[in-house]
Amino acid sequence: MALNRDGMERKTVDLLLRDCAAIPMDQLGRVLERVDIAIDGDRIVALGQDLPYVGRQTLDGRDHVALPGLVNAHMHECLTRGLCEDRELSRWLTEICFPLDAAYTPADITAAAGMNQLEMIRSGTTTFIDIYRHPAAAAAVTEQSGLRGIFSPQVIDEPTGVGEALADTENLIQAWHGRGSGRIHIWVGLHAPYSCHPESFTQGSELAQKYGVGLHTHLAETRWEVETLQARYGMTPVQCLERWGCLTSRTLAAHCVQVQPEEIDLLQAKGVRIAHNPSSNLKLASGIAPVLQWLRQGIPVGLGTDSILSNNNLDLFEEMRLAVFLQRLTSGDGAALPAEQALWMATRGSAACLGLEQEIGSLEVGKKADVILLDLRAPHLWPRLQGSLNNLIAQVVYAAHGSDVSTTICDGKILMHNRQVLTLPEEELRHQVGSQATDLCRRAGL
């Protein structure tokens, strides 16, 4: 019988994290010292000092900080990176992305999903939304990896043959929504208003409403997009989506770099959520998004990496840091977007963007046990100060990297411990990805 200090019997739980610092994200800027986190099944059942629990498995959290698992609010599970670089968006899509997209097979996506999900596990992301090709193949990998994933089949009408068909989305919802012990969700995915017909957006919005799921799209990413839609429809991208019935509280719009102030008012009034992708916006010269204005108006804002083609990694720690620096550059305000706000965007904000804020995004009793442990022993995270000088949140946002994550837990299951991934075969995947990517590029004519 296990007893606590008062001689009372300790309760047994599946997993106990002992003696770690914690940034629970239950409120902005809160830091806890030397706490335990008790996990039973897929839920957090207690969080506090010297908890009266014993774990069937216990992890030592000393010299670590516990964070909610990070949430990637926009990405594509692509197979290639570092290939045919240095083009602006319209050329990049036409010359690289669309030829590759047309050549993808489910086998390619199986390899891509293995690589992307392995990278996310190793960098502390436990939940993601993927808008891309052959989503059933990617969802099957998620059953094995243990991550929490939303899959939105990327419908593209023009050019033909490079995306998914809206008609197949309903079948995917019926076959996959709720699988993986509830970790897998299916949304409607429409690439962009310049690549999808108006009727696809209208029908997609109706389908999302029918099944009570979200709708994910790219919106107002570049000036080229704005000019293209003005020439084609006489409207901006935001105006197009409003006309087509797609600006609703179910809509998650990626980028929104080139939105006008009055359009931000409209997005707020319609309840649209926004995924901010600072690295991608920089790499593709899309611009600096008006994040401060979104936040001032109460729009839910999350952080995304975009794809390994346009980033080229899936490290949300890097996105937090860049998000802050870009807003300070464009505003001229060295206090704009504080570190705790950036961390909120990568956790609670992204969770709200995915409609999962009641389940994930913070370390709270009753919520899903999506937890990461960040190792604080590397010199780039020194000094660790406490009390009135507590610098833990600043160290996490401004100095930490995805490679500092030592343990990743999703849905109460340990996916990685001491940097060893337990759910995916890393060496086997490395060879599979290399072989499959080479063949994909050959088939795409690159």
Coordinates of C-alpha atoms in Angstrom, one line a residue, residues 19-22 31-35 49 61-65 376 381-395:
D19 CA 8.1 17.6 -9.5
C20 CA 8.1 19.7 -12.7
A21 CA 7.5 23.3 -13.4
A22 CA 4.4 24.0 -15.3
V31 CA 3.7 29.6 -13.9
L32 CA 3.7 26.8 -11.3
E33 CA 6.8 25.4 -9.5
R34 CA 7.5 21.8 -8.4
V35 CA 4.0 20.3 -9.2
Q49 CA 2.2 19.9 -5.3
G61 CA 9.9 16.1 -14.1
R62 CA 12.8 17.7 -12.4
D63 CA 14.6 20.3 -14.6
H64 CA 11.7 20.2 -16.9
V65 CA 8.6 22.4 -17.6
L376 CA 15.6 23.1 -19.3
L381 CA 17.8 27.9 -21.6
W382 CA 20.0 29.2 -18.8
P383 CA 19.6 31.0 -16.4
R384 CA 16.3 29.6 -14.9
L385 CA 15.1 32.3 -12.5
Q386 CA 12.1 32.1 -10.1
G387 CA 10.1 34.3 -7.8
S388 CA 9.7 37.9 -8.9
L389 CA 12.3 37.4 -11.7
N390 CA 10.6 34.3 -13.1
N391 CA 11.7 34.1 -16.8
L392 CA 10.3 30.7 -17.7
I393 CA 7.7 31.9 -20.3
A394 CA 10.2 34.2 -21.9
Q395 CA 12.7 31.3 -22.1

